[in-house]
Amino acid sequence: QVQLVESGGGLVQAGGSLRLSCAASVFAFSNYVMGWFRQAPGKEREFVAASSRSGDNTDYADSVKGRFSGARDNAENTVYLQMNSLKPEDTAVYSCAARYSRYSGTVFSEGKEYTYWGQGTQVTVSS
């Protein structure tokens, strides 16, 4: 089994920053592609960012490019999402996800491609 626990959400004013963390309880964390998704009330789940096993390959949604950046620490079994210049439309529950992969360069950008999910952390951006 793989357990994922997000933290770092909260309330922030527009233009502010938050850093989310996702801690994974799993053997061989470096064999997993990791992703971030978000879902606002009444809306479909949306891809945010993803990292290949080593972190060398990354992908970001167009809506967050230049504002969000990811980091991966395989020694600590943790991925991070640094969110800057936050906007009210960034308000959502943010979840991390994991998928085992045999391929070092692979990233996934669809929720259905991931196997394991955390419980999510609420991010609220006020205007």
PDB file of C-alpha atoms in Angstrom:
ATOM      1  CA  GLN A   1       0.000   0.000   0.000  1.00  0.00           C
ATOM      2  CA  VAL A   2       0.952   3.613  -0.567  1.00  0.00           C
ATOM      3  CA  GLN A   3      -0.133   6.333   1.828  1.00  0.00           C
ATOM      4  CA  LEU A   4       0.040  10.010   0.897  1.00  0.00           C
ATOM      5  CA  VAL A   5      -0.543  12.871   3.320  1.00  0.00           C
ATOM      6  CA  GLU A   6      -0.750  16.484   2.184  1.00  0.00           C
ATOM      7  CA  SER A   7      -0.157  19.487   4.397  1.00  0.00           C
ATOM      8  CA  GLY A   8       0.441  23.205   4.123  1.00  0.00           C
ATOM      9  CA  GLY A   9      -2.929  24.440   2.927  1.00  0.00           C
ATOM     10  CA  GLY A  10      -4.659  27.429   4.413  1.00  0.00           C
ATOM     11  CA  LEU A  11      -6.078  30.879   3.833  1.00  0.00           C
ATOM     12  CA  VAL A  12      -3.997  33.456   1.990  1.00  0.00           C
ATOM     13  CA  GLN A  13      -4.650  36.798   0.343  1.00  0.00           C
ATOM     14  CA  ALA A  14      -4.401  37.217  -3.398  1.00  0.00           C
ATOM     15  CA  GLY A  15      -0.778  37.682  -4.390  1.00  0.00           C
ATOM     16  CA  GLY A  16       0.468  35.644  -1.471  1.00  0.00           C
ATOM     17  CA  SER A  17       2.251  32.312  -1.327  1.00  0.00           C
ATOM     18  CA  LEU A  18       1.820  28.866   0.146  1.00  0.00           C
ATOM     19  CA  ARG A  19       3.979  25.764   0.102  1.00  0.00           C
ATOM     20  CA  LEU A  20       2.256  22.399   0.068  1.00  0.00           C
ATOM     21  CA  SER A  21       3.920  19.171   1.121  1.00  0.00           C
ATOM     22  CA  CYS A  22       3.050  15.583   0.322  1.00  0.00           C
ATOM     23  CA  ALA A  23       4.665  12.913   2.454  1.00  0.00           C
ATOM     24  CA  ALA A  24       4.624   9.374   1.083  1.00  0.00           C
ATOM     25  CA  SER A  25       4.762   6.180   3.100  1.00  0.00           C
ATOM     26  CA  VAL A  26       6.046   3.695   0.569  1.00  0.00           C
ATOM     27  CA  PHE A  27       9.046   1.567  -0.293  1.00  0.00           C
ATOM     28  CA  ALA A  28      11.181   2.747  -3.199  1.00  0.00           C
ATOM     29  CA  PHE A  29       9.615   6.195  -3.478  1.00  0.00           C
ATOM     30  CA  SER A  30      11.977   7.016  -6.338  1.00  0.00           C
ATOM     31  CA  ASN A  31      10.094   4.530  -8.543  1.00  0.00           C
ATOM     32  CA  TYR A  32       6.910   6.618  -8.451  1.00  0.00           C
ATOM     33  CA  VAL A  33       5.719   9.420 -10.660  1.00  0.00           C
ATOM     34  CA  MET A  34       4.127  12.098  -8.483  1.00  0.00           C
ATOM     35  CA  GLY A  35       1.407  14.555  -9.402  1.00  0.00           C
ATOM     36  CA  TRP A  36      -0.587  17.440  -7.966  1.00  0.00           C
ATOM     37  CA  PHE A  37      -4.266  18.007  -8.741  1.00  0.00           C
ATOM     38  CA  ARG A  38      -6.910  20.399  -7.513  1.00  0.00           C
ATOM     39  CA  GLN A  39     -10.682  20.456  -7.426  1.00  0.00           C
ATOM     40  CA  ALA A  40     -12.959  23.372  -6.666  1.00  0.00           C
ATOM     41  CA  PRO A  41     -16.618  22.906  -5.650  1.00  0.00           C
ATOM     42  CA  GLY A  42     -18.775  22.117  -8.651  1.00  0.00           C
ATOM     43  CA  LYS A  43     -15.794  21.727 -10.966  1.00  0.00           C
ATOM     44  CA  GLU A  44     -13.891  18.793 -12.365  1.00  0.00           C
ATOM     45  CA  ARG A  45     -10.557  17.754 -10.969  1.00  0.00           C
ATOM     46  CA  GLU A  46      -7.760  19.660 -12.675  1.00  0.00           C
ATOM     47  CA  PHE A  47      -4.149  18.746 -13.293  1.00  0.00           C
ATOM     48  CA  VAL A  48      -1.619  21.101 -11.697  1.00  0.00           C
ATOM     49  CA  ALA A  49       1.873  19.611 -11.872  1.00  0.00           C
ATOM     50  CA  ALA A  50       3.777  16.353 -12.135  1.00  0.00           C
ATOM     51  CA  SER A  51       7.284  15.052 -11.574  1.00  0.00           C
ATOM     52  CA  SER A  52       9.099  12.083 -13.027  1.00  0.00           C
ATOM     53  CA  ARG A  53      10.779   9.641 -10.682  1.00  0.00           C
ATOM     54  CA  SER A  54      13.963  11.653 -10.285  1.00  0.00           C
ATOM     55  CA  GLY A  55      12.370  15.072 -10.689  1.00  0.00           C
ATOM     56  CA  ASP A  56      14.349  15.758 -13.867  1.00  0.00           C
ATOM     57  CA  ASN A  57      11.195  15.889 -16.000  1.00  0.00           C
ATOM     58  CA  THR A  58       8.281  18.048 -14.900  1.00  0.00           C
ATOM     59  CA  ASP A  59       4.996  19.242 -16.323  1.00  0.00           C
ATOM     60  CA  TYR A  60       2.773  22.152 -15.305  1.00  0.00           C
ATOM     61  CA  ALA A  61      -0.691  23.238 -16.262  1.00  0.00           C
ATOM     62  CA  ASP A  62      -0.749  26.402 -18.358  1.00  0.00           C
ATOM     63  CA  SER A  63      -2.791  28.137 -15.679  1.00  0.00           C
ATOM     64  CA  VAL A  64       0.023  27.852 -13.120  1.00  0.00           C
ATOM     65  CA  LYS A  65       3.187  28.114 -15.223  1.00  0.00           C
ATOM     66  CA  GLY A  66       5.451  30.836 -13.944  1.00  0.00           C
ATOM     67  CA  ARG A  67       3.675  30.928 -10.580  1.00  0.00           C
ATOM     68  CA  PHE A  68       3.912  27.397  -9.202  1.00  0.00           C
ATOM     69  CA  SER A  69       7.008  25.253  -8.945  1.00  0.00           C
ATOM     70  CA  GLY A  70       7.512  21.720  -7.719  1.00  0.00           C
ATOM     71  CA  ALA A  71      10.326  20.083  -5.856  1.00  0.00           C
ATOM     72  CA  ARG A  72      11.064  16.485  -5.055  1.00  0.00           C
ATOM     73  CA  ASP A  73      13.138  15.065  -2.229  1.00  0.00           C
ATOM     74  CA  ASN A  74      13.452  11.334  -2.732  1.00  0.00           C
ATOM     75  CA  ALA A  75      15.621  10.992   0.361  1.00  0.00           C
ATOM     76  CA  GLU A  76      12.686  12.234   2.462  1.00  0.00           C
ATOM     77  CA  ASN A  77       9.870  10.630   0.422  1.00  0.00           C
ATOM     78  CA  THR A  78       8.322  14.048  -0.013  1.00  0.00           C
ATOM     79  CA  VAL A  79       7.206  16.301  -2.844  1.00  0.00           C
ATOM     80  CA  TYR A  80       6.453  19.994  -2.540  1.00  0.00           C
ATOM     81  CA  LEU A  81       4.418  22.525  -4.444  1.00  0.00           C
ATOM     82  CA  GLN A  82       5.481  26.139  -4.045  1.00  0.00           C
ATOM     83  CA  MET A  83       2.594  28.405  -5.015  1.00  0.00           C
ATOM     84  CA  ASN A  84       3.327  32.086  -5.597  1.00  0.00           C
ATOM     85  CA  SER A  85       1.233  34.985  -6.858  1.00  0.00           C
ATOM     86  CA  LEU A  86      -1.908  33.174  -5.800  1.00  0.00           C
ATOM     87  CA  LYS A  87      -5.229  34.151  -7.322  1.00  0.00           C
ATOM     88  CA  PRO A  88      -8.784  33.595  -6.073  1.00  0.00           C
ATOM     89  CA  GLU A  89      -9.295  31.110  -8.901  1.00  0.00           C
ATOM     90  CA  ASP A  90      -6.585  28.936  -7.330  1.00  0.00           C
ATOM     91  CA  THR A  91      -8.974  28.179  -4.468  1.00  0.00           C
ATOM     92  CA  ALA A  92      -9.488  24.416  -4.346  1.00  0.00           C
ATOM     93  CA  VAL A  93      -8.698  21.219  -2.521  1.00  0.00           C
ATOM     94  CA  TYR A  94      -5.205  20.197  -3.586  1.00  0.00           C
ATOM     95  CA  SER A  95      -4.323  16.513  -3.671  1.00  0.00           C
ATOM     96  CA  CYS A  96      -1.149  14.642  -4.450  1.00  0.00           C
ATOM     97  CA  ALA A  97      -1.112  11.388  -6.355  1.00  0.00           C
ATOM     98  CA  ALA A  98       1.354   8.615  -7.126  1.00  0.00           C
ATOM     99  CA  ARG A  99       1.837   6.019  -9.821  1.00  0.00           C
ATOM    100  CA  TYR A 100       4.532   3.367  -9.973  1.00  0.00           C
ATOM    101  CA  SER A 101       6.606   3.542 -13.139  1.00  0.00           C
ATOM    102  CA  ARG A 102       9.404   1.507 -14.665  1.00  0.00           C
ATOM    103  CA  TYR A 103      10.478   4.468 -16.803  1.00  0.00           C
ATOM    104  CA  SER A 104      12.673   7.222 -15.467  1.00  0.00           C
ATOM    105  CA  GLY A 105      11.430  10.005 -17.724  1.00  0.00           C
ATOM    106  CA  THR A 106       7.673   9.442 -17.579  1.00  0.00           C
ATOM    107  CA  VAL A 107       5.201  12.016 -16.286  1.00  0.00           C
ATOM    108  CA  PHE A 108       1.397  11.734 -16.164  1.00  0.00           C
ATOM    109  CA  SER A 109      -1.056  14.604 -16.483  1.00  0.00           C
ATOM    110  CA  GLU A 110      -4.396  12.782 -16.225  1.00  0.00           C
ATOM    111  CA  GLY A 111      -5.967  11.800 -12.938  1.00  0.00           C
ATOM    112  CA  LYS A 112      -6.981   8.394 -14.255  1.00  0.00           C
ATOM    113  CA  GLU A 113      -3.306   7.576 -14.787  1.00  0.00           C
ATOM    114  CA  TYR A 114      -2.583   7.694 -11.053  1.00  0.00           C
ATOM    115  CA  THR A 115      -3.146   4.858  -8.623  1.00  0.00           C
ATOM    116  CA  TYR A 116      -2.792   6.358  -5.147  1.00  0.00           C
ATOM    117  CA  TRP A 117      -4.241   9.576  -3.754  1.00  0.00           C
ATOM    118  CA  GLY A 118      -3.931  11.643  -0.638  1.00  0.00           C
ATOM    119  CA  GLN A 119      -6.867  13.111   1.245  1.00  0.00           C
ATOM    120  CA  GLY A 120      -6.266  16.654   0.040  1.00  0.00           C
ATOM    121  CA  THR A 121      -5.577  19.984   1.693  1.00  0.00           C
ATOM    122  CA  GLN A 122      -7.719  23.094   1.338  1.00  0.00           C
ATOM    123  CA  VAL A 123      -6.249  26.214  -0.234  1.00  0.00           C
ATOM    124  CA  THR A 124      -8.371  29.349  -0.059  1.00  0.00           C
ATOM    125  CA  VAL A 125      -7.269  32.586  -1.716  1.00  0.00           C
ATOM    126  CA  SER A 126      -9.181  35.685  -0.729  1.00  0.00           C
ATOM    127  CA  SER A 127      -9.542  38.778  -2.878  1.00  0.00           C
TER     128      SER A 127
END
